[in-house]
Coordinates of C-alpha atoms in Angstrom, one line a residue:
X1 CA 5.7 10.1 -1.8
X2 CA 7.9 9.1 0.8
X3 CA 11.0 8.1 0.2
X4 CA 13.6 5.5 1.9
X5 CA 16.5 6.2 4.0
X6 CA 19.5 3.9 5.6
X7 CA 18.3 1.4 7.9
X8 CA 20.6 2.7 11.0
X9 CA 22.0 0.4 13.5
X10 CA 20.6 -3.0 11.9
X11 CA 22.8 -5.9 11.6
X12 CA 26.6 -4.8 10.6
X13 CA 25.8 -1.4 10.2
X14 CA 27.8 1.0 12.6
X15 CA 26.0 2.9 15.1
X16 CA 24.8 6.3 14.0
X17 CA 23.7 9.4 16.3
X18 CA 20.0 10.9 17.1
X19 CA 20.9 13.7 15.1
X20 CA 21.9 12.0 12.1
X21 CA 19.0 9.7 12.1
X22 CA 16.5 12.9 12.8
X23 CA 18.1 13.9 9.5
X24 CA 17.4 10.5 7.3
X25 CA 14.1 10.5 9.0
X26 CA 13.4 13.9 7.4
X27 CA 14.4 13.2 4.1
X28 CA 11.8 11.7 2.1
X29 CA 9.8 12.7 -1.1
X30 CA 6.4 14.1 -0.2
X31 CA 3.8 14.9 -3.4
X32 CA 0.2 16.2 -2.4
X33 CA -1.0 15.2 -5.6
X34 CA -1.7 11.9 -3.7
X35 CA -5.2 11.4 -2.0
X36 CA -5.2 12.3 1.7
X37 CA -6.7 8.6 2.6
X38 CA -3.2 6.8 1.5
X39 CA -1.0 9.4 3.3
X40 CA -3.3 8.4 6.3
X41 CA -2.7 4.4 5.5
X42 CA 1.3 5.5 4.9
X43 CA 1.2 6.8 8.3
X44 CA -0.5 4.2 9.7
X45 CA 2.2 2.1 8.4
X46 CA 5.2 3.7 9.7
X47 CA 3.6 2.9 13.3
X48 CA 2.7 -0.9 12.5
X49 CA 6.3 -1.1 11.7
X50 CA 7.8 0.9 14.7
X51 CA 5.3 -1.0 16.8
X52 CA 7.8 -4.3 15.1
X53 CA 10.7 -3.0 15.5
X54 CA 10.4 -1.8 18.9
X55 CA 9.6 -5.1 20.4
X56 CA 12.8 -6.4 18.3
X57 CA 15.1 -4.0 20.0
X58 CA 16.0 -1.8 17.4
X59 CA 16.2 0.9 18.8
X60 CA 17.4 3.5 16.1
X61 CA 15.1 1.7 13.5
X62 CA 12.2 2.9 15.8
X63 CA 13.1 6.0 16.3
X64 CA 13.8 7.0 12.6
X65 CA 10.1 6.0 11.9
X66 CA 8.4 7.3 14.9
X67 CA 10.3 10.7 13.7
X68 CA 9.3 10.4 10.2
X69 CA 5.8 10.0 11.2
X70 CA 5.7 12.8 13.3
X71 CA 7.2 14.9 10.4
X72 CA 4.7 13.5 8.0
X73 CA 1.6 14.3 10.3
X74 CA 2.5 17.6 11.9
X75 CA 4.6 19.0 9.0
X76 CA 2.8 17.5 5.6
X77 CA -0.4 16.1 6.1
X78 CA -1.6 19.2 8.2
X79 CA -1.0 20.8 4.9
X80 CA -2.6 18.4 2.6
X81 CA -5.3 20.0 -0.2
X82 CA -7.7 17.5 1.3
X83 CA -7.4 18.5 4.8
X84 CA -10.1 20.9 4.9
X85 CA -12.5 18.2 3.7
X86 CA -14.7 17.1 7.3
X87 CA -14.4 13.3 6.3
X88 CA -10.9 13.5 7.3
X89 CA -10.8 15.9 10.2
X90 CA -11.3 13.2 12.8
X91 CA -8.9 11.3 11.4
X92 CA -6.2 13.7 11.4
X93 CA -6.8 14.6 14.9
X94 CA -6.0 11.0 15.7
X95 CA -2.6 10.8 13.7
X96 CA -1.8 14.0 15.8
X97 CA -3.2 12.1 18.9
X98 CA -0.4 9.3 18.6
X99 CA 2.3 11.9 17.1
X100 CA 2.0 13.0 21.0
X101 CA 2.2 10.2 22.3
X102 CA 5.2 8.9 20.5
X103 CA 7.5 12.3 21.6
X104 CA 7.4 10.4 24.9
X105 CA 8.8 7.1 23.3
X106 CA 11.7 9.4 21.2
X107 CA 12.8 11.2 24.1
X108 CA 13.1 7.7 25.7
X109 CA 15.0 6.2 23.2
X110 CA 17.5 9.6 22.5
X111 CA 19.8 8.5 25.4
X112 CA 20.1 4.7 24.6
X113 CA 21.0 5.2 20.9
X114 CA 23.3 8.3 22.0
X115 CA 25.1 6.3 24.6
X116 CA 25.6 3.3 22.2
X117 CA 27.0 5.5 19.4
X118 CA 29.3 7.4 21.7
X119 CA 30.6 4.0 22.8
X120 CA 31.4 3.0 19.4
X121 CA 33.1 6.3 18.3
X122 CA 35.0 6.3 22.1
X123 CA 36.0 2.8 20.7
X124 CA 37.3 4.1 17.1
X125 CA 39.1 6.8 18.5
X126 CA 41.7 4.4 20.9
X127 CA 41.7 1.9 18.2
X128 CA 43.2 4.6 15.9
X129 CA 45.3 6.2 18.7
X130 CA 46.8 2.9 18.8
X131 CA 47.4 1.2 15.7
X132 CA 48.6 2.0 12.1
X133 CA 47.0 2.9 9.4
X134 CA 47.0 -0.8 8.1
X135 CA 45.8 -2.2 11.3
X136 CA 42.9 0.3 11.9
X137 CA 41.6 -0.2 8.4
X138 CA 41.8 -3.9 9.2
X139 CA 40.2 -3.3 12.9
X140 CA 36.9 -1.7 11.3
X141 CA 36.0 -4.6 9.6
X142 CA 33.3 -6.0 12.2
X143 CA 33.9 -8.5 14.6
X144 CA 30.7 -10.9 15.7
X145 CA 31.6 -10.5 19.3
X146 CA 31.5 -6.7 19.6
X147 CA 28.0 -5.5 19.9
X148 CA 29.3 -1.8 19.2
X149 CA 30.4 -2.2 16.1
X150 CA 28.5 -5.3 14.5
X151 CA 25.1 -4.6 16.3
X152 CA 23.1 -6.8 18.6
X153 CA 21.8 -8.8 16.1
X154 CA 23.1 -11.5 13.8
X155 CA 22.7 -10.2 9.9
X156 CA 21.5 -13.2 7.7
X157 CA 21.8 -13.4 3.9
X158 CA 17.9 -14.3 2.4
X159 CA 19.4 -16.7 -0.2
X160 CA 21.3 -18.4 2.0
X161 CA 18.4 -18.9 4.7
X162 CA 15.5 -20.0 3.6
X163 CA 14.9 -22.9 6.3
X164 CA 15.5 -20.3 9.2
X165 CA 13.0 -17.9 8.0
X166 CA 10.5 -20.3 7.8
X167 CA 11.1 -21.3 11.1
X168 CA 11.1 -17.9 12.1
X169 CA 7.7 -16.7 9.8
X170 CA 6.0 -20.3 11.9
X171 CA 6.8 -19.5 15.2
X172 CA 6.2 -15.7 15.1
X173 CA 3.1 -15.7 13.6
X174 CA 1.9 -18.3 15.6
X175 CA 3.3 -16.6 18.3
X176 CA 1.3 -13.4 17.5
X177 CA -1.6 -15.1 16.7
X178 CA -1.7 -16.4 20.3
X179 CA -1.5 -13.1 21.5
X180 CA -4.2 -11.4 19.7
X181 CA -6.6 -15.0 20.6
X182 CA -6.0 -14.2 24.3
X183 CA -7.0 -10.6 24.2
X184 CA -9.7 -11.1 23.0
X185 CA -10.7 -14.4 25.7
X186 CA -9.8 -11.5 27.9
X187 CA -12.4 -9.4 26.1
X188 CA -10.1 -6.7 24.6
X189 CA -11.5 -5.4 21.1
X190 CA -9.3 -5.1 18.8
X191 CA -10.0 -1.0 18.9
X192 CA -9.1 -1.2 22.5
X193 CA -6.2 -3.0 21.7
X194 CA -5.0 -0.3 19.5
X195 CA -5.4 2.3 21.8
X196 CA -3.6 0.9 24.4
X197 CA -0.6 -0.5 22.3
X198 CA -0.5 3.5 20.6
X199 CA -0.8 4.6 24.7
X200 CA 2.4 2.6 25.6
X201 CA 0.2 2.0 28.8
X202 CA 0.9 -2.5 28.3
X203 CA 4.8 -1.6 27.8
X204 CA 6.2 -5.3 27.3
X205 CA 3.2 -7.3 28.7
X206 CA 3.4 -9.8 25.9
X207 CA 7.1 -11.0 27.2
X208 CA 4.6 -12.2 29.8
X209 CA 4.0 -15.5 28.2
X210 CA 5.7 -18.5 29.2
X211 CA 8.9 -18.9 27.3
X212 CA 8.7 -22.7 27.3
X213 CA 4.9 -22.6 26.1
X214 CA 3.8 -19.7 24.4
X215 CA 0.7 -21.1 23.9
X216 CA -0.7 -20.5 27.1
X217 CA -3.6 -18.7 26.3
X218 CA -5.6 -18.9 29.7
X219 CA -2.4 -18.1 31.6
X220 CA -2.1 -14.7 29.2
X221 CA -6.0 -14.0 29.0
X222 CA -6.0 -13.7 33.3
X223 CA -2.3 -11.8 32.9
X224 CA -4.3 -9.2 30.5
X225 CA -7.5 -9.2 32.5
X226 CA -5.1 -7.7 35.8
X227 CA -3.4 -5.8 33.5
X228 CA -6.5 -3.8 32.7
X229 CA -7.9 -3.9 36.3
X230 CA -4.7 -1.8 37.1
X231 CA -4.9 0.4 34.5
X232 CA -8.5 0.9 34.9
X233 CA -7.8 1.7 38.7
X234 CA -4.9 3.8 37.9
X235 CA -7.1 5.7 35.0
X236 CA -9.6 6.6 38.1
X237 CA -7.2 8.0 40.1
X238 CA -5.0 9.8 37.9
X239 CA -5.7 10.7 34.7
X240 CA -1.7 10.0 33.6
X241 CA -0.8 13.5 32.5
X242 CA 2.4 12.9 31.7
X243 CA 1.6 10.9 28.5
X244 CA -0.7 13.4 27.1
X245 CA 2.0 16.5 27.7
X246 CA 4.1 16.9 25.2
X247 CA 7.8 16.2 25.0
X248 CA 10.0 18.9 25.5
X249 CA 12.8 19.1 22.7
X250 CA 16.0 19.0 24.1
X251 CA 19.2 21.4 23.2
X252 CA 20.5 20.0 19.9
X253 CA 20.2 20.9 16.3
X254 CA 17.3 19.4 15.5
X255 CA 14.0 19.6 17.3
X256 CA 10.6 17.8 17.2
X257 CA 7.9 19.1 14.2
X258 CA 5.1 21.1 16.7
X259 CA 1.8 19.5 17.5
X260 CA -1.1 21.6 17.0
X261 CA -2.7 22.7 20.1
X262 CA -6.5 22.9 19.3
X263 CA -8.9 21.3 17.2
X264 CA -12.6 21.6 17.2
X265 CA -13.5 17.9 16.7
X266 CA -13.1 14.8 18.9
X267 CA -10.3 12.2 17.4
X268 CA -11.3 9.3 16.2
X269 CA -9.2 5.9 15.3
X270 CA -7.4 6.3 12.0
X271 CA -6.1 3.5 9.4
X272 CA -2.8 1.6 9.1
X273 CA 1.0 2.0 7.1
X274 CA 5.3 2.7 6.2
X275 CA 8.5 3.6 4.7
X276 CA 12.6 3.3 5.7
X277 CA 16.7 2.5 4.5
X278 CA 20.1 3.3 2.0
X279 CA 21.8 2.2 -0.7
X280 CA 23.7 1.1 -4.2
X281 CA 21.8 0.5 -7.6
X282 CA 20.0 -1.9 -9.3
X283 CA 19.5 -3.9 -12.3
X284 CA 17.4 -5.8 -15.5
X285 CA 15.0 -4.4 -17.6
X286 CA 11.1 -5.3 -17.6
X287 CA 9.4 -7.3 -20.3
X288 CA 8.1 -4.5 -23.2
X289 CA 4.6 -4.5 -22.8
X290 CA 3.1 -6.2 -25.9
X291 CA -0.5 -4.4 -26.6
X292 CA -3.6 -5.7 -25.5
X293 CA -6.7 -6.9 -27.2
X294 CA -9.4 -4.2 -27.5
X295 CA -11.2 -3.1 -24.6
X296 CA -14.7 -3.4 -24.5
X297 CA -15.5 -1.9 -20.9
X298 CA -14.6 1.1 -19.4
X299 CA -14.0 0.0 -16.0
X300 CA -10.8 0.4 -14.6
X301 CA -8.9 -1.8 -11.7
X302 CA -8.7 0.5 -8.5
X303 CA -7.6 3.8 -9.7
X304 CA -7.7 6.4 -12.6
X305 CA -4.8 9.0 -14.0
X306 CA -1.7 10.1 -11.9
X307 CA -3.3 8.9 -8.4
X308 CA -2.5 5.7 -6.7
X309 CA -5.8 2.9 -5.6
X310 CA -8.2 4.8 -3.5
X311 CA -7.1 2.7 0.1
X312 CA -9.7 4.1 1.8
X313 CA -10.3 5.0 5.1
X314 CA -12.2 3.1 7.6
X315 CA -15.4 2.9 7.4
X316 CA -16.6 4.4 11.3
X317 CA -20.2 3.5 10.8
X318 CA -20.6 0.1 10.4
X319 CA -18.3 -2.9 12.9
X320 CA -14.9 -4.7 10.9
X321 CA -16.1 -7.2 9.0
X322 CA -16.7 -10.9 10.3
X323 CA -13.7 -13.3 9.3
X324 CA -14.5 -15.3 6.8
X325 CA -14.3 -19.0 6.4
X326 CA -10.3 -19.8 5.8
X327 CA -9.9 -21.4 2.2
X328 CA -6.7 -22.4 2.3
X329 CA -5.9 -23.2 6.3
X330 CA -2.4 -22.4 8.0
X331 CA -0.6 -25.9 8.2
X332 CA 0.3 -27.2 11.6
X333 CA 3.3 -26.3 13.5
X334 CA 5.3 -28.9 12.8
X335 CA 9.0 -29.0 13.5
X336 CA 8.9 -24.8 14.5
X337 CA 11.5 -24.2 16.8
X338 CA 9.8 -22.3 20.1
X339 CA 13.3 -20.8 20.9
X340 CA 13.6 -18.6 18.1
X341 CA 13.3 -15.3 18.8
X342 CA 13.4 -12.5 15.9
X343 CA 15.1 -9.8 17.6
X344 CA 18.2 -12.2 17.5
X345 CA 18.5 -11.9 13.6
X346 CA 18.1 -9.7 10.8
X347 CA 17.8 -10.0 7.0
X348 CA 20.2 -7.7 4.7
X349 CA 18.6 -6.0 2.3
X350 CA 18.3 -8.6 -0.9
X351 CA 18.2 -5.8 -3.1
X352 CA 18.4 -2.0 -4.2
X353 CA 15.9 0.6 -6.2
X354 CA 17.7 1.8 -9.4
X355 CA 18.5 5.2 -6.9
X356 CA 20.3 3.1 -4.4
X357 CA 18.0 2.5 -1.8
X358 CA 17.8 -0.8 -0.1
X359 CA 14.8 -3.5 -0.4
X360 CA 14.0 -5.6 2.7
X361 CA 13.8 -9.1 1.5
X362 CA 9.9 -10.0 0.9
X363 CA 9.5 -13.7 1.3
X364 CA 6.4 -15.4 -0.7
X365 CA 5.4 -18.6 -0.4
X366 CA 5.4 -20.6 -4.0
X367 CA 2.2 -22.5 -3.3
X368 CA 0.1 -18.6 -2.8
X369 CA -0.1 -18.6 -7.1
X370 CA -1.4 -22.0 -7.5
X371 CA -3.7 -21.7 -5.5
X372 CA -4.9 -18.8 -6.5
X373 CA -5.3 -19.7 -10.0
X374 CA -7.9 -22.6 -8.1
X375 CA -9.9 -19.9 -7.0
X376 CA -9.7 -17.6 -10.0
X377 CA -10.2 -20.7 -12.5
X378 CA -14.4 -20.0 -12.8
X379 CA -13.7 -15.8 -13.8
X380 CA -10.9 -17.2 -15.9
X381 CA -12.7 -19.4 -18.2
X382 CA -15.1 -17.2 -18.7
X383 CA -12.4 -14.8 -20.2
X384 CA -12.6 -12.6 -16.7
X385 CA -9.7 -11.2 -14.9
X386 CA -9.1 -11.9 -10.9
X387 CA -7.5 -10.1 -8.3
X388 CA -6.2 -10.6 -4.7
X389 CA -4.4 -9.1 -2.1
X390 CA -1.2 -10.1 -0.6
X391 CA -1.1 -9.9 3.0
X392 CA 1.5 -10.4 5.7
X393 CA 3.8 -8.8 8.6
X394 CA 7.1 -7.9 9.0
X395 CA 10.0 -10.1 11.0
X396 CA 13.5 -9.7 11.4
X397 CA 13.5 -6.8 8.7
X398 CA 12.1 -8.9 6.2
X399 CA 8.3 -9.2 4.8
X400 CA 6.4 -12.2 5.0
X401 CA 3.4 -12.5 2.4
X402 CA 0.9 -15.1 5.1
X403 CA -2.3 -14.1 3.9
X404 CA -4.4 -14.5 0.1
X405 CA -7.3 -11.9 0.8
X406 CA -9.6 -11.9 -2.2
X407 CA -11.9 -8.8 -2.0
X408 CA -15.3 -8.6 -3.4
X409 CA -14.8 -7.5 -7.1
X410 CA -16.2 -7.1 -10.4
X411 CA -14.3 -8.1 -13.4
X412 CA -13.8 -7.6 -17.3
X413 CA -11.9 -9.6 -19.4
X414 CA -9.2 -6.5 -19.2
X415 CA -9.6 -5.1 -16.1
X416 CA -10.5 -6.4 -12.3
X417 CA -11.9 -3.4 -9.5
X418 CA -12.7 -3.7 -5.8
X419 CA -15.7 -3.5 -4.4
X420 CA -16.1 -2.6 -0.7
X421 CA -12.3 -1.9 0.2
X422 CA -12.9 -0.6 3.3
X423 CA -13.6 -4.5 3.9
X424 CA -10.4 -5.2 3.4
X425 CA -8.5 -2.7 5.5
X426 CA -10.6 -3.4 8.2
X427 CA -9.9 -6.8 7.7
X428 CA -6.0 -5.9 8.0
X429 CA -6.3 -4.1 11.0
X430 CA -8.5 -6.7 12.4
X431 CA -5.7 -9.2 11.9
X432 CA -2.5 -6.8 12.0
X433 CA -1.9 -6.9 8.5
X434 CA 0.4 -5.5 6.4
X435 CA -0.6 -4.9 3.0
X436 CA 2.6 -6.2 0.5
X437 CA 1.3 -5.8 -3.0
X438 CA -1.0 -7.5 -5.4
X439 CA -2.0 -10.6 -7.6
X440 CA -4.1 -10.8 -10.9
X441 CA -4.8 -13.0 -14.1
X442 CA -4.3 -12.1 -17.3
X443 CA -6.9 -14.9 -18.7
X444 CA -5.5 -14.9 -22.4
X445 CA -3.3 -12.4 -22.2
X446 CA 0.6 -12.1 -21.9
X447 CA 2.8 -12.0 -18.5
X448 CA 2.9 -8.1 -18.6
X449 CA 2.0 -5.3 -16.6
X450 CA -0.6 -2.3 -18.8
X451 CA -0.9 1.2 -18.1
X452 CA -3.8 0.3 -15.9
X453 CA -2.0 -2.3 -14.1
X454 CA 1.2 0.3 -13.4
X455 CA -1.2 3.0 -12.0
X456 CA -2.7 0.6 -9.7
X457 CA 0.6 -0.5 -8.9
X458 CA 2.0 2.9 -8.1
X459 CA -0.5 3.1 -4.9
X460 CA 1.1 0.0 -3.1
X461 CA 4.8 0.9 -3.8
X462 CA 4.1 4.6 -3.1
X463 CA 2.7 2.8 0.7
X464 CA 5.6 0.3 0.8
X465 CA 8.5 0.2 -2.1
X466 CA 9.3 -3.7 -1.6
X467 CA 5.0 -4.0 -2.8
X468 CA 5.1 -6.6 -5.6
X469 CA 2.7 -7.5 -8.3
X470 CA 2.1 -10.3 -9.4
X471 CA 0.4 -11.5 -12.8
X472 CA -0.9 -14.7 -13.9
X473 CA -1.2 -15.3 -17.6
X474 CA -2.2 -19.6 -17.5
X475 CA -2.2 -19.7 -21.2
X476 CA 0.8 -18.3 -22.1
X477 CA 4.5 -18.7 -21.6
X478 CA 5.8 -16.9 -19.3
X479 CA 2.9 -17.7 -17.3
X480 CA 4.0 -15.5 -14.2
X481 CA 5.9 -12.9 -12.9
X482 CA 6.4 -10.5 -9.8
X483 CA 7.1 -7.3 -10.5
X484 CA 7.3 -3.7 -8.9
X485 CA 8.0 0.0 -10.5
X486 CA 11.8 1.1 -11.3
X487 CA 12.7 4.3 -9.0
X488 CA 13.9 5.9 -10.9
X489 CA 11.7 6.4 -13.6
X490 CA 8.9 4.3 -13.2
X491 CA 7.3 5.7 -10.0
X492 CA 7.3 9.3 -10.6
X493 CA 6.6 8.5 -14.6
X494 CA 3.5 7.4 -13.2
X495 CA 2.9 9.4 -10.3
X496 CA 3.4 12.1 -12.7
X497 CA 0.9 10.8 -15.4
X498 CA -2.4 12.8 -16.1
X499 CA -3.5 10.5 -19.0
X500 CA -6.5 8.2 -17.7
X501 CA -7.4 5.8 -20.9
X502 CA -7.2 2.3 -19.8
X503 CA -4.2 1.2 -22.5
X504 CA -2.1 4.7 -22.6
X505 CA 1.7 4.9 -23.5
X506 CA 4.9 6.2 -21.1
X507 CA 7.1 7.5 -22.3
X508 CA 10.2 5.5 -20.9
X509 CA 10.6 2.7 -21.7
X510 CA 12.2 1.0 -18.7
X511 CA 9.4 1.7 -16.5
X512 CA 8.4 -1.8 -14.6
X513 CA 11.4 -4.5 -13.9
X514 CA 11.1 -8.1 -12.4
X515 CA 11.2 -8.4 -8.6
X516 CA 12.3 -11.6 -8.7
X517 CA 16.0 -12.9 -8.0
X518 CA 18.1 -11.0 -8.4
X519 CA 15.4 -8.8 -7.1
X520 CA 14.5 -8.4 -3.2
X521 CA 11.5 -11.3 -4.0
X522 CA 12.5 -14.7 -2.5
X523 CA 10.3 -18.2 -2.8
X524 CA 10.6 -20.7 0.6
X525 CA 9.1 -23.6 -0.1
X526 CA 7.3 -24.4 3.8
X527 CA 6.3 -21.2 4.0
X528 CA 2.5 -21.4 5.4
X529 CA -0.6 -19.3 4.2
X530 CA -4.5 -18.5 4.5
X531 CA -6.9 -17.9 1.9
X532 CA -9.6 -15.6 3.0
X533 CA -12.5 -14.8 0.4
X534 CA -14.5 -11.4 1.0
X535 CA -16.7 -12.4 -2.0
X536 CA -20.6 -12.8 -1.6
X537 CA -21.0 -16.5 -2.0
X538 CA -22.8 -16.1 -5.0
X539 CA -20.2 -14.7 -6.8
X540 CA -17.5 -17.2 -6.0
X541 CA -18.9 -19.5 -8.2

């Protein structure tokens, strides 16, 4: 499992070196015991996020993922028990495909983040030089107006900005999703789009859109359409060698994991996911699990025993799926401010993991449960449970749950599985999803999570520590709650556990806490969403 490191250079933090962010990078928890398929999701992840914060500016945030995924493919997943299988060879040689690629962007962002951390220690040394002992205590507090010590960015606090990030979740999703609607006027697929956002060959192409109208979709579909008649000429003359060598490591301590040089298959694309930050600790206990009524299925939701959900890999074969029709549709604009840019802000961690580790702040919107309810309300009263999937992106080092994906699914009155969920990854990538946890009823059950319900669990946090679950129990009272896995114990309790009946005991006790405030889990009421149903029609009903 990968664990989480200090977010370098974000907000107030002081600069930090290549060196020492090569060494957070490489200090994560790694367990084999988990199925090859997430690992390739995880590292799918870690790029999806680097992709976010390198067209933020932060510079030292993308490098420490970029690194880490380097170090997860090359170093770990090269290794993995399931590597010999042939399902996954292709997919491996991709991971390694990108790990290449990347070298080029570290070894482009090693000088930057050197020279800006020199500056600052340059900077402490004559302020010490200079003052007392009272004064330079006093002098590294940090001032707003030097970038070098408080960053280039201004650091919000969640709970006390709720109406900026939902102007900020509006305008850069609909920002986005005017990117992604003139690629494909311009005829990009979405595969191409990948490849040439993984090839660095568009660099900052989307800064091409008019600043004073970024919805200028014709304008950016003929910008795109040149932009691939260049390339395509260039590809014809040369072949752009320079991308595909490899990096050399430069003279320091450290030095970048080695790629392997030969494989017998061709690559192929591989799926999407994460991991990052630092730390202090945490906080209140979960609800004790009162036991549940007797089982009278053996089905179980997602997963069995000590692995997480099988997140599966693409499927190759067949195309993504079509998008559905919306249920609930994104509101309009409204009063979105077009100037706001999110590499101009970032959110503090709201929270920490009971070993210290920060939580990004995960915004949800407090209409997504009620809604869902609408659409679970026929399984309910027939005593069946319902699940979803919370989607979303990342902005200004926060999460933003946008999308209510409900897979197709079959259902108990104890348990709820997928069906088909390579459907919904493909979905995801489709739409440049992030996957940030999970929603289910408990028809007349309590607000708890089971056994069943922590194992599933494990596989999103293990992908993403600030994945929530959420549980809907209409009858009862509590009749919600968001929660995640304490980590400590709860993760590796779990992680660790070989037992595989569907209501099992742990043996601690504080396994699952609330998410909630004072957790990293924040409600903005504004903040818009989309339900899409993956369902048959048939079964909706």
């Amino acid at each position: 499992m990968a664990s989480h490191a200090p977010t370098p250079g974000m907000g107030a933090s002081p600069p930090q070196s290549v060196e020492k962010i090569t060494r957070i990078a490489q200090d994560y928890e790694y367990n084999p015991l988990i199925p090859l398929r997430n690992w390739l999701r995880t590292a799918s992840t870690l790029l999806r996020e680097a992709r976010i914060y390198e067209r933020e500016g932060h510079d030292e945030q993308t490098y420490l993922l970029l690194f880490r995924h380097a170090q997860l493919v090359l170093v770990n997943l090269a290794k993995h028990p399931d590597a010999k299988d042939e399902k996954y060879r292709k997919a491996l040689m991709e991971a390694e495909k990108e790990v290449r690629i990347n070298l080029g962007k570290l070894e482009a962002l090693k000088p930057r983040i050197n020279k800006r951390y020199e500056r600052y220690a340059q900077l402490m040394r004559e302020r010490q030089a200079r003052t007392s002992h009272q004064e330079t205590t006093s002098s590294k507090q940090v001032q707003p107006y030097d970038p070098a010590l408080a960053g280039v960015v201004e650091p919000l606090e969640a709970g006390k900005n709720r109406d900026l990030a939902v102007q900020l979740a509006r305008t850069e999703i609909s920002r986005r999703a005017t990117v992604r609607k003139a690629l494909r006027q311009a005829g990009v697929s979405p595969e191409e789009e990948q490849s040439r956002r993984t090839a660095g060959v568009w660099n900052n192409w989307e800064d091409a859109m008019d600043k004073n109208g970024r919805g200028m979709d014709n304008d950016l579909s003929r910008r795109i359409q040149d932009v691939r008649l260049n390339i395509d000429q260039q590809t014809h003359a040369n072949t752009r060698p320079q991308q595909m060598k490899l990096a050399q490591p430069s003279t320091s301590t450290y030095k970048y994991p080695s790629v392997p040089r030969t494989k017998p298959l061709e690559p192929l694309p591989s799926a999407s996911t994460n991991v990052s930050r630092d730390g202090k600790s945490l906080r209140s206990e979960a609800p004790l699990p009162p036991p549940k009524e007797r089982f009278e299925s053996d089905q179980s939701i997602f997963t069995d025993g000590a692995s997480p959900p099988p997140l599966p890999e693409k499927v190759l074969s067949t195309p993504a799926p079509a998008v559905p029709e919306k249920g609930q549709p994104m509101a309009d604009g409204g009063s979105s401010r077009p100037d706001l840019n999110p590499s101009s802000f970032t959110f503090k961690p709201s929270a920490y993991l009971e070993n210290g580790t920060p939580l990004r702040t995960l915004w949800l919107p407090p209409d997504l449960r009620t809604h869902f309810l609408v659409v679970a309300a026929p399984n309910t009263r027939r005593n069946l449970e319902t699940c979803g999937i919370l989607c979303g992106t990342l902005i200004s080092n926060a999460l933003f749950v946008s999308r209510l994906l409900i897979p197709e699914q079959t259902a108990t009155s104890d348990t709820c599985e997928t069906v088909n969920e390579s459907a919904i990854f493909d979905y995801c990538d489709s739409e440049d999803l992030m996957v940030l946890g999970w929603i289910h009823t408990h028809p007349t059950q309590t607000c708890f999570m089971s056994s069943r319900d922590l194992h599933t669990h494990c596989g999103y946090q293990v992908m993403l520590p600030e994945s929530i679950a959420i549980v809907c129990a209409p009858s009862k009272s509590p009749d919600w709650g968001v929660f995640r896995l304490t980590d400590p114990p709860g993760l590796k309790t779990v992680l660790n556990c070989t037992q595989s009946g569907l209501f099992h005991p742990h043996a601690e006790a504080n396994i699952y806490t609330d998410a909630l405030r004072p957790g990293h889990v924040y409600e903005a009421k504004g903040l818009e969403f989309e339900t899409v149903d993956l369902r048959p029609k048939e079964s909706r009903v």
